[in-house]
mmCIF file of N, CA and C in Angstrom:
data_model
loop_
_atom_site.group_PDB
_atom_site.id
_atom_site.type_symbol
_atom_site.label_atom_id
_atom_site.label_comp_id
_atom_site.label_asym_id
_atom_site.label_seq_id
_atom_site.Cartn_x
_atom_site.Cartn_y
_atom_site.Cartn_z
ATOM 1 N N UNK A 1 -18.169 45.464 44.348
ATOM 2 C CA UNK A 1 -19.155 45.888 45.315
ATOM 3 C C UNK A 1 -20.103 44.721 45.525
ATOM 4 N N UNK A 2 -20.490 44.508 46.736
ATOM 5 C CA UNK A 2 -21.395 43.404 47.013
ATOM 6 C C UNK A 2 -22.793 43.745 46.537
ATOM 7 N N UNK A 3 -23.531 42.701 46.198
ATOM 8 C CA UNK A 3 -24.895 42.904 45.713
ATOM 9 C C UNK A 3 -25.801 43.459 46.798
ATOM 10 N N UNK A 4 -25.405 43.323 48.067
ATOM 11 C CA UNK A 4 -26.242 43.795 49.162
ATOM 12 C C UNK A 4 -25.910 45.210 49.603
ATOM 13 N N UNK A 5 -24.977 45.852 48.956
ATOM 14 C CA UNK A 5 -24.609 47.214 49.339
ATOM 15 C C UNK A 5 -25.774 48.151 49.071
ATOM 16 N N UNK A 6 -26.129 48.934 50.068
ATOM 17 C CA UNK A 6 -27.219 49.899 49.910
ATOM 18 C C UNK A 6 -26.650 51.212 49.402
ATOM 19 N N UNK A 7 -27.557 52.079 48.957
ATOM 20 C CA UNK A 7 -27.126 53.399 48.504
ATOM 21 C C UNK A 7 -26.397 54.146 49.599
ATOM 22 N N UNK A 8 -26.880 53.994 50.855
ATOM 23 C CA UNK A 8 -26.238 54.667 51.992
ATOM 24 C C UNK A 8 -24.824 54.149 52.211
ATOM 25 N N UNK A 9 -24.648 52.839 52.169
ATOM 26 C CA UNK A 9 -23.311 52.291 52.412
ATOM 27 C C UNK A 9 -22.361 52.634 51.270
ATOM 28 N N UNK A 10 -22.889 52.713 50.043
ATOM 29 C CA UNK A 10 -22.048 53.116 48.916
ATOM 30 C C UNK A 10 -21.616 54.569 49.088
ATOM 31 N N UNK A 11 -22.543 55.441 49.514
ATOM 32 C CA UNK A 11 -22.184 56.836 49.756
ATOM 33 C C UNK A 11 -21.133 56.947 50.849
ATOM 34 N N UNK A 12 -21.269 56.130 51.880
ATOM 35 C CA UNK A 12 -20.276 56.118 52.950
ATOM 36 C C UNK A 12 -18.920 55.666 52.403
ATOM 37 N N UNK A 13 -18.944 54.696 51.503
ATOM 38 C CA UNK A 13 -17.702 54.239 50.875
ATOM 39 C C UNK A 13 -17.025 55.347 50.089
ATOM 40 N N UNK A 14 -17.824 56.136 49.384
ATOM 41 C CA UNK A 14 -17.257 57.250 48.625
ATOM 42 C C UNK A 14 -16.716 58.334 49.546
ATOM 43 N N UNK A 15 -17.349 58.533 50.686
ATOM 44 C CA UNK A 15 -16.813 59.488 51.665
ATOM 45 C C UNK A 15 -15.460 58.999 52.169
ATOM 46 N N UNK A 16 -15.370 57.693 52.484
ATOM 47 C CA UNK A 16 -14.081 57.122 52.901
ATOM 48 C C UNK A 16 -13.037 57.318 51.802
ATOM 49 N N UNK A 17 -13.439 57.127 50.550
ATOM 50 C CA UNK A 17 -12.506 57.242 49.438
ATOM 51 C C UNK A 17 -11.982 58.674 49.307
ATOM 52 N N UNK A 18 -12.845 59.650 49.441
ATOM 53 C CA UNK A 18 -12.393 61.043 49.366
ATOM 54 C C UNK A 18 -11.449 61.374 50.512
ATOM 55 N N UNK A 19 -11.792 60.910 51.707
ATOM 56 C CA UNK A 19 -10.926 61.109 52.877
ATOM 57 C C UNK A 19 -9.574 60.445 52.647
ATOM 58 N N UNK A 20 -9.605 59.242 52.110
ATOM 59 C CA UNK A 20 -8.380 58.511 51.830
ATOM 60 C C UNK A 20 -7.512 59.241 50.807
ATOM 61 N N UNK A 21 -8.150 59.868 49.844
ATOM 62 C CA UNK A 21 -7.408 60.606 48.820
ATOM 63 C C UNK A 21 -6.611 61.760 49.414
ATOM 64 N N UNK A 22 -7.138 62.362 50.477
ATOM 65 C CA UNK A 22 -6.395 63.438 51.152
ATOM 66 C C UNK A 22 -5.101 62.894 51.766
ATOM 67 N N UNK A 23 -5.171 61.686 52.317
ATOM 68 C CA UNK A 23 -3.955 61.061 52.841
ATOM 69 C C UNK A 23 -2.978 60.733 51.712
ATOM 70 N N UNK A 24 -3.498 60.326 50.567
ATOM 71 C CA UNK A 24 -2.647 60.026 49.412
ATOM 72 C C UNK A 24 -1.887 61.271 48.965
ATOM 73 N N UNK A 25 -2.578 62.401 48.924
ATOM 74 C CA UNK A 25 -1.938 63.657 48.537
ATOM 75 C C UNK A 25 -0.899 64.061 49.579
ATOM 76 N N UNK A 26 -1.256 63.933 50.849
ATOM 77 C CA UNK A 26 -0.322 64.252 51.933
ATOM 78 C C UNK A 26 0.918 63.366 51.841
ATOM 79 N N UNK A 27 0.695 62.088 51.581
ATOM 80 C CA UNK A 27 1.805 61.143 51.434
ATOM 81 C C UNK A 27 2.764 61.589 50.329
ATOM 82 N N UNK A 28 2.218 61.911 49.165
ATOM 83 C CA UNK A 28 3.069 62.291 48.042
ATOM 84 C C UNK A 28 3.836 63.584 48.314
ATOM 85 N N UNK A 29 3.134 64.581 48.827
ATOM 86 C CA UNK A 29 3.803 65.863 49.084
ATOM 87 C C UNK A 29 4.837 65.758 50.197
ATOM 88 N N UNK A 30 4.514 65.014 51.242
ATOM 89 C CA UNK A 30 5.468 64.899 52.342
ATOM 90 C C UNK A 30 6.666 64.032 51.957
ATOM 91 N N UNK A 31 6.475 63.098 51.033
ATOM 92 C CA UNK A 31 7.617 62.308 50.554
ATOM 93 C C UNK A 31 8.658 63.223 49.928
ATOM 94 N N UNK A 32 8.207 64.196 49.176
ATOM 95 C CA UNK A 32 9.120 65.158 48.568
ATOM 96 C C UNK A 32 9.879 65.951 49.636
ATOM 97 N N UNK A 33 9.204 66.222 50.753
ATOM 98 C CA UNK A 33 9.823 67.024 51.818
ATOM 99 C C UNK A 33 10.798 66.227 52.687
ATOM 100 N N UNK A 34 10.845 64.910 52.541
ATOM 101 C CA UNK A 34 11.723 64.093 53.400
ATOM 102 C C UNK A 34 13.192 64.233 53.052
ATOM 103 N N UNK A 35 13.480 64.742 51.865
ATOM 104 C CA UNK A 35 14.861 64.842 51.374
ATOM 105 C C UNK A 35 15.532 63.470 51.439
ATOM 106 N N UNK A 36 14.860 62.499 50.808
ATOM 107 C CA UNK A 36 15.401 61.134 50.790
ATOM 108 C C UNK A 36 15.292 60.450 52.137
ATOM 109 N N UNK A 37 14.274 60.785 52.903
ATOM 110 C CA UNK A 37 14.040 60.256 54.258
ATOM 111 C C UNK A 37 15.192 60.585 55.208
ATOM 112 N N UNK A 38 15.774 61.771 55.027
ATOM 113 C CA UNK A 38 16.818 62.230 55.942
ATOM 114 C C UNK A 38 16.279 63.252 56.946
ATOM 115 N N UNK A 39 15.039 63.697 56.765
ATOM 116 C CA UNK A 39 14.413 64.644 57.694
ATOM 117 C C UNK A 39 13.330 63.900 58.468
ATOM 118 N N UNK A 40 13.461 63.896 59.790
ATOM 119 C CA UNK A 40 12.590 63.083 60.635
ATOM 120 C C UNK A 40 11.116 63.483 60.556
ATOM 121 N N UNK A 41 10.795 64.744 60.716
ATOM 122 C CA UNK A 41 9.400 65.183 60.727
ATOM 123 C C UNK A 41 8.647 64.786 59.459
ATOM 124 N N UNK A 42 9.133 65.212 58.301
ATOM 125 C CA UNK A 42 8.449 64.818 57.068
ATOM 126 C C UNK A 42 8.429 63.296 56.850
ATOM 127 N N UNK A 43 9.461 62.610 57.308
ATOM 128 C CA UNK A 43 9.498 61.149 57.165
ATOM 129 C C UNK A 43 8.404 60.492 57.999
ATOM 130 N N UNK A 44 8.217 60.976 59.223
ATOM 131 C CA UNK A 44 7.140 60.443 60.075
ATOM 132 C C UNK A 44 5.773 60.767 59.496
ATOM 133 N N UNK A 45 5.611 61.985 58.972
ATOM 134 C CA UNK A 45 4.354 62.373 58.347
ATOM 135 C C UNK A 45 4.070 61.492 57.127
ATOM 136 N N UNK A 46 5.093 61.217 56.344
ATOM 137 C CA UNK A 46 4.939 60.369 55.173
ATOM 138 C C UNK A 46 4.472 58.972 55.563
ATOM 139 N N UNK A 47 5.102 58.384 56.568
ATOM 140 C CA UNK A 47 4.726 57.039 57.016
ATOM 141 C C UNK A 47 3.298 57.020 57.567
ATOM 142 N N UNK A 48 2.952 58.032 58.350
ATOM 143 C CA UNK A 48 1.597 58.100 58.920
ATOM 144 C C UNK A 48 0.555 58.295 57.825
ATOM 145 N N UNK A 49 0.832 59.167 56.869
ATOM 146 C CA UNK A 49 -0.117 59.406 55.776
ATOM 147 C C UNK A 49 -0.301 58.151 54.927
ATOM 148 N N UNK A 50 0.785 57.419 54.690
ATOM 149 C CA UNK A 50 0.683 56.176 53.917
ATOM 150 C C UNK A 50 -0.181 55.159 54.652
ATOM 151 N N UNK A 51 0.069 54.981 55.932
ATOM 152 C CA UNK A 51 -0.708 54.015 56.720
ATOM 153 C C UNK A 51 -2.184 54.409 56.787
ATOM 154 N N UNK A 52 -2.449 55.675 57.046
ATOM 155 C CA UNK A 52 -3.841 56.140 57.125
ATOM 156 C C UNK A 52 -4.525 56.051 55.761
ATOM 157 N N UNK A 53 -3.793 56.342 54.712
ATOM 158 C CA UNK A 53 -4.355 56.261 53.368
ATOM 159 C C UNK A 53 -4.757 54.843 52.997
ATOM 160 N N UNK A 54 -3.910 53.883 53.319
ATOM 161 C CA UNK A 54 -4.222 52.484 53.015
ATOM 162 C C UNK A 54 -5.397 52.008 53.868
ATOM 163 N N UNK A 55 -5.419 52.381 55.137
ATOM 164 C CA UNK A 55 -6.523 51.972 56.008
ATOM 165 C C UNK A 55 -7.851 52.535 55.507
ATOM 166 N N UNK A 56 -7.887 53.841 55.219
ATOM 167 C CA UNK A 56 -9.137 54.451 54.786
ATOM 168 C C UNK A 56 -9.551 53.952 53.398
ATOM 169 N N UNK A 57 -8.582 53.653 52.545
ATOM 170 C CA UNK A 57 -8.910 53.053 51.254
ATOM 171 C C UNK A 57 -9.557 51.682 51.464
ATOM 172 N N UNK A 58 -9.034 50.902 52.408
ATOM 173 C CA UNK A 58 -9.618 49.580 52.673
ATOM 174 C C UNK A 58 -11.057 49.701 53.162
ATOM 175 N N UNK A 59 -11.368 50.761 53.906
ATOM 176 C CA UNK A 59 -12.743 50.976 54.357
ATOM 177 C C UNK A 59 -13.644 51.314 53.162
ATOM 178 N N UNK A 60 -13.133 52.116 52.254
ATOM 179 C CA UNK A 60 -13.906 52.479 51.058
ATOM 180 C C UNK A 60 -14.192 51.253 50.197
ATOM 181 N N UNK A 61 -13.218 50.351 50.116
ATOM 182 C CA UNK A 61 -13.362 49.190 49.238
ATOM 183 C C UNK A 61 -14.306 48.130 49.795
ATOM 184 N N UNK A 62 -14.855 48.381 50.978
ATOM 185 C CA UNK A 62 -15.898 47.480 51.486
ATOM 186 C C UNK A 62 -17.159 47.574 50.643
ATOM 187 N N UNK A 63 -17.404 48.752 50.041
ATOM 188 C CA UNK A 63 -18.627 48.949 49.265
ATOM 189 C C UNK A 63 -18.384 49.436 47.841
ATOM 190 N N UNK A 64 -17.139 49.705 47.480
ATOM 191 C CA UNK A 64 -16.816 50.174 46.132
ATOM 192 C C UNK A 64 -15.945 49.113 45.478
ATOM 193 N N UNK A 65 -16.208 48.805 44.225
ATOM 194 C CA UNK A 65 -15.371 47.856 43.496
ATOM 195 C C UNK A 65 -13.917 48.312 43.524
ATOM 196 N N UNK A 66 -13.003 47.381 43.687
ATOM 197 C CA UNK A 66 -11.591 47.721 43.819
ATOM 198 C C UNK A 66 -11.065 48.462 42.586
ATOM 199 N N UNK A 67 -11.483 48.054 41.399
ATOM 200 C CA UNK A 67 -11.017 48.733 40.189
ATOM 201 C C UNK A 67 -11.457 50.181 40.134
ATOM 202 N N UNK A 68 -12.694 50.426 40.512
ATOM 203 C CA UNK A 68 -13.222 51.789 40.538
ATOM 204 C C UNK A 68 -12.568 52.580 41.668
ATOM 205 N N UNK A 69 -12.561 52.004 42.859
ATOM 206 C CA UNK A 69 -12.024 52.704 44.031
ATOM 207 C C UNK A 69 -10.570 53.089 43.873
ATOM 208 N N UNK A 70 -9.757 52.134 43.444
ATOM 209 C CA UNK A 70 -8.329 52.425 43.314
ATOM 210 C C UNK A 70 -8.071 53.447 42.210
ATOM 211 N N UNK A 71 -8.800 53.335 41.110
ATOM 212 C CA UNK A 71 -8.616 54.277 40.004
ATOM 213 C C UNK A 71 -8.971 55.694 40.422
ATOM 214 N N UNK A 72 -10.086 55.849 41.103
ATOM 215 C CA UNK A 72 -10.496 57.178 41.561
ATOM 216 C C UNK A 72 -9.522 57.697 42.611
ATOM 217 N N UNK A 73 -9.129 56.837 43.546
ATOM 218 C CA UNK A 73 -8.189 57.211 44.609
ATOM 219 C C UNK A 73 -6.871 57.718 44.022
ATOM 220 N N UNK A 74 -6.331 56.964 43.080
ATOM 221 C CA UNK A 74 -5.053 57.385 42.499
ATOM 222 C C UNK A 74 -5.230 58.623 41.619
ATOM 223 N N UNK A 75 -6.391 58.754 40.952
ATOM 224 C CA UNK A 75 -6.635 59.938 40.128
ATOM 225 C C UNK A 75 -6.748 61.205 40.954
ATOM 226 N N UNK A 76 -7.518 61.127 42.041
ATOM 227 C CA UNK A 76 -7.631 62.291 42.931
ATOM 228 C C UNK A 76 -6.269 62.610 43.534
ATOM 229 N N UNK A 77 -5.550 61.580 43.916
ATOM 230 C CA UNK A 77 -4.211 61.789 44.473
ATOM 231 C C UNK A 77 -3.276 62.450 43.477
ATOM 232 N N UNK A 78 -3.350 62.010 42.218
ATOM 233 C CA UNK A 78 -2.478 62.583 41.188
ATOM 234 C C UNK A 78 -2.809 64.048 40.929
ATOM 235 N N UNK A 79 -4.085 64.336 40.743
ATOM 236 C CA UNK A 79 -4.492 65.719 40.471
ATOM 237 C C UNK A 79 -4.180 66.608 41.676
ATOM 238 N N UNK A 80 -4.534 66.153 42.860
ATOM 239 C CA UNK A 80 -4.268 66.942 44.067
ATOM 240 C C UNK A 80 -2.793 67.185 44.285
ATOM 241 N N UNK A 81 -1.978 66.173 44.006
ATOM 242 C CA UNK A 81 -0.534 66.310 44.190
ATOM 243 C C UNK A 81 0.050 67.319 43.204
ATOM 244 N N UNK A 82 -0.391 67.285 41.966
ATOM 245 C CA UNK A 82 0.129 68.245 40.980
ATOM 246 C C UNK A 82 -0.317 69.662 41.312
ATOM 247 N N UNK A 83 -1.583 69.814 41.675
ATOM 248 C CA UNK A 83 -2.089 71.156 42.010
ATOM 249 C C UNK A 83 -1.364 71.704 43.236
ATOM 250 N N UNK A 84 -1.296 70.904 44.293
ATOM 251 C CA UNK A 84 -0.624 71.386 45.501
ATOM 252 C C UNK A 84 0.891 71.462 45.327
ATOM 253 N N UNK A 85 1.452 70.589 44.496
ATOM 254 C CA UNK A 85 2.886 70.691 44.186
ATOM 255 C C UNK A 85 3.209 72.015 43.514
ATOM 256 N N UNK A 86 2.277 72.491 42.706
ATOM 257 C CA UNK A 86 2.437 73.794 42.063
ATOM 258 C C UNK A 86 2.408 74.912 43.104
ATOM 259 N N UNK A 87 1.463 74.805 44.037
ATOM 260 C CA UNK A 87 1.318 75.848 45.056
ATOM 261 C C UNK A 87 2.417 75.788 46.116
ATOM 262 N N UNK A 88 2.748 74.587 46.583
ATOM 263 C CA UNK A 88 3.687 74.439 47.690
ATOM 264 C C UNK A 88 5.142 74.486 47.228
ATOM 265 N N UNK A 89 5.429 73.787 46.128
ATOM 266 C CA UNK A 89 6.816 73.653 45.679
ATOM 267 C C UNK A 89 7.151 74.472 44.435
ATOM 268 N N UNK A 90 6.180 75.243 43.934
ATOM 269 C CA UNK A 90 6.439 76.099 42.772
ATOM 270 C C UNK A 90 6.655 75.324 41.481
ATOM 271 N N UNK A 91 6.093 74.113 41.375
ATOM 272 C CA UNK A 91 6.240 73.321 40.155
ATOM 273 C C UNK A 91 5.427 73.962 39.032
ATOM 274 N N UNK A 92 5.795 73.673 37.801
ATOM 275 C CA UNK A 92 5.141 74.330 36.664
ATOM 276 C C UNK A 92 3.732 73.781 36.426
ATOM 277 N N UNK A 93 2.870 74.669 35.920
ATOM 278 C CA UNK A 93 1.508 74.301 35.531
ATOM 279 C C UNK A 93 1.355 74.677 34.071
ATOM 280 N N UNK A 94 0.984 73.715 33.257
ATOM 281 C CA UNK A 94 0.840 73.966 31.824
ATOM 282 C C UNK A 94 -0.592 73.669 31.384
ATOM 283 N N UNK A 95 -0.918 74.106 30.199
ATOM 284 C CA UNK A 95 -2.241 73.831 29.634
ATOM 285 C C UNK A 95 -2.451 72.324 29.478
ATOM 286 N N UNK A 96 -1.412 71.599 29.147
ATOM 287 C CA UNK A 96 -1.531 70.143 28.992
ATOM 288 C C UNK A 96 -1.848 69.479 30.331
ATOM 289 N N UNK A 97 -1.266 69.974 31.399
ATOM 290 C CA UNK A 97 -1.577 69.433 32.731
ATOM 291 C C UNK A 97 -3.038 69.700 33.088
ATOM 292 N N UNK A 98 -3.496 70.907 32.790
ATOM 293 C CA UNK A 98 -4.886 71.245 33.084
ATOM 294 C C UNK A 98 -5.827 70.352 32.277
ATOM 295 N N UNK A 99 -5.529 70.133 31.010
ATOM 296 C CA UNK A 99 -6.345 69.245 30.185
ATOM 297 C C UNK A 99 -6.356 67.830 30.768
ATOM 298 N N UNK A 100 -5.204 67.362 31.200
ATOM 299 C CA UNK A 100 -5.128 66.026 31.800
ATOM 300 C C UNK A 100 -5.973 65.960 33.075
ATOM 301 N N UNK A 101 -5.965 67.026 33.868
ATOM 302 C CA UNK A 101 -6.807 67.064 35.086
ATOM 303 C C UNK A 101 -8.277 66.926 34.734
ATOM 304 N N UNK A 102 -8.682 67.661 33.726
ATOM 305 C CA UNK A 102 -10.087 67.619 33.311
ATOM 306 C C UNK A 102 -10.465 66.200 32.897
ATOM 307 N N UNK A 103 -9.594 65.544 32.168
ATOM 308 C CA UNK A 103 -9.865 64.169 31.745
ATOM 309 C C UNK A 103 -9.904 63.214 32.931
ATOM 310 N N UNK A 104 -8.976 63.378 33.868
ATOM 311 C CA UNK A 104 -8.955 62.509 35.051
ATOM 312 C C UNK A 104 -10.211 62.720 35.891
ATOM 313 N N UNK A 105 -10.568 63.979 36.113
ATOM 314 C CA UNK A 105 -11.760 64.271 36.915
ATOM 315 C C UNK A 105 -13.010 63.758 36.205
ATOM 316 N N UNK A 106 -13.084 63.923 34.899
ATOM 317 C CA UNK A 106 -14.216 63.399 34.138
ATOM 318 C C UNK A 106 -14.312 61.887 34.251
ATOM 319 N N UNK A 107 -13.177 61.209 34.184
ATOM 320 C CA UNK A 107 -13.170 59.755 34.349
ATOM 321 C C UNK A 107 -13.607 59.344 35.740
ATOM 322 N N UNK A 108 -13.142 60.049 36.756
ATOM 323 C CA UNK A 108 -13.532 59.742 38.138
ATOM 324 C C UNK A 108 -15.027 59.952 38.335
ATOM 325 N N UNK A 109 -15.567 61.036 37.776
ATOM 326 C CA UNK A 109 -17.007 61.274 37.879
ATOM 327 C C UNK A 109 -17.804 60.195 37.144
ATOM 328 N N UNK A 110 -17.314 59.780 35.991
ATOM 329 C CA UNK A 110 -17.968 58.712 35.254
ATOM 330 C C UNK A 110 -17.989 57.412 36.044
ATOM 331 N N UNK A 111 -16.885 57.092 36.718
ATOM 332 C CA UNK A 111 -16.840 55.886 37.555
ATOM 333 C C UNK A 111 -17.785 56.017 38.737
ATOM 334 N N UNK A 112 -17.864 57.194 39.319
ATOM 335 C CA UNK A 112 -18.773 57.424 40.451
ATOM 336 C C UNK A 112 -20.221 57.233 40.010
ATOM 337 N N UNK A 113 -20.556 57.766 38.868
ATOM 338 C CA UNK A 113 -21.919 57.637 38.352
ATOM 339 C C UNK A 113 -22.240 56.170 38.058
ATOM 340 N N UNK A 114 -21.303 55.463 37.444
ATOM 341 C CA UNK A 114 -21.555 54.054 37.137
ATOM 342 C C UNK A 114 -21.720 53.237 38.410
ATOM 343 N N UNK A 115 -20.994 53.575 39.456
ATOM 344 C CA UNK A 115 -21.113 52.875 40.736
ATOM 345 C C UNK A 115 -22.475 53.138 41.370
ATOM 346 N N UNK A 116 -22.952 54.367 41.273
ATOM 347 C CA UNK A 116 -24.263 54.723 41.815
ATOM 348 C C UNK A 116 -25.373 53.980 41.071
ATOM 349 N N UNK A 117 -25.280 53.931 39.758
ATOM 350 C CA UNK A 117 -26.283 53.231 38.959
ATOM 351 C C UNK A 117 -26.299 51.746 39.310
ATOM 352 N N UNK A 118 -25.128 51.139 39.459
ATOM 353 C CA UNK A 118 -25.048 49.719 39.808
ATOM 354 C C UNK A 118 -25.656 49.458 41.186
ATOM 355 N N UNK A 119 -25.417 50.347 42.142
ATOM 356 C CA UNK A 119 -25.974 50.183 43.495
ATOM 357 C C UNK A 119 -27.492 50.292 43.464
ATOM 358 N N UNK A 120 -28.015 51.220 42.676
ATOM 359 C CA UNK A 120 -29.468 51.371 42.574
ATOM 360 C C UNK A 120 -30.114 50.148 41.929
ATOM 361 N N UNK A 121 -29.472 49.608 40.905
ATOM 362 C CA UNK A 121 -30.007 48.408 40.253
ATOM 363 C C UNK A 121 -29.999 47.226 41.218
ATOM 364 N N UNK A 122 -28.916 47.094 41.988
ATOM 365 C CA UNK A 122 -28.823 45.994 42.955
ATOM 366 C C UNK A 122 -29.889 46.141 44.030
ATOM 367 N N UNK A 123 -30.107 47.353 44.510
ATOM 368 C CA UNK A 123 -31.119 47.597 45.540
ATOM 369 C C UNK A 123 -32.515 47.321 44.989
ATOM 370 N N UNK A 124 -32.765 47.715 43.747
ATOM 371 C CA UNK A 124 -34.074 47.475 43.137
ATOM 372 C C UNK A 124 -34.310 45.982 42.941
ATOM 373 N N UNK A 125 -33.271 45.252 42.565
ATOM 374 C CA UNK A 125 -33.397 43.811 42.370
ATOM 375 C C UNK A 125 -33.703 43.111 43.691
ATOM 376 N N UNK A 126 -33.105 43.569 44.778
ATOM 377 C CA UNK A 126 -33.357 42.975 46.098
ATOM 378 C C UNK A 126 -34.754 43.302 46.588
ATOM 379 N N UNK A 127 -35.245 44.492 46.259
ATOM 380 C CA UNK A 127 -36.555 44.923 46.746
ATOM 381 C C UNK A 127 -37.698 44.315 45.942
ATOM 382 N N UNK A 128 -37.424 43.911 44.715
ATOM 383 C CA UNK A 128 -38.486 43.355 43.867
ATOM 384 C C UNK A 128 -38.951 42.020 44.418
ATOM 385 N N UNK A 129 -40.256 41.831 44.483
ATOM 386 C CA UNK A 129 -40.764 40.557 45.005
ATOM 387 C C UNK A 129 -40.420 39.426 44.046
ATOM 388 N N UNK A 130 -40.109 38.308 44.608
ATOM 389 C CA UNK A 130 -39.812 37.145 43.800
ATOM 390 C C UNK A 130 -41.127 36.485 43.422
ATOM 391 N N UNK A 131 -41.438 36.542 42.174
ATOM 392 C CA UNK A 131 -42.679 35.929 41.711
ATOM 393 C C UNK A 131 -42.361 34.713 40.884
ATOM 394 N N UNK A 132 -43.193 33.736 41.015
ATOM 395 C CA UNK A 132 -43.024 32.519 40.238
ATOM 396 C C UNK A 132 -44.190 32.414 39.285
ATOM 397 N N UNK A 133 -43.932 31.955 38.094
ATOM 398 C CA UNK A 133 -45.035 31.838 37.141
ATOM 399 C C UNK A 133 -46.040 30.804 37.635
ATOM 400 N N UNK A 134 -47.293 31.117 37.393
ATOM 401 C CA UNK A 134 -48.373 30.203 37.793
ATOM 402 C C UNK A 134 -48.488 29.134 36.712
ATOM 403 N N UNK A 135 -48.501 27.892 37.148
ATOM 404 C CA UNK A 135 -48.564 26.800 36.175
ATOM 405 C C UNK A 135 -49.969 26.408 35.862
#
């Protein structure tokens, strides 16, 4: 994240990241529906979701560190894909999966909090007057 990123621009970056995560989930679920890319509709949806996901992720990474952004993006995508895979495709849900979700979500929240704290410190450092010691 750049040192000049404001709290507003960081929040906008996180909004882009959440939006991008929806494309990531769509990409994963529609890939399963392509039947090896032999079905045109799901194949087109998969390609569009991948392109939109990468574009929106790139917008998020303008103000979010790449390590944080990508980790959160893939975590939300993973959790969303498993949850919706359970609902849409009847995949199994176990206690271990739920525990893993809690850990992933906790990690994503921790990264979000650390990003907010870093943005506030950077903004405070920019706003502080530059004083020079009197000789």
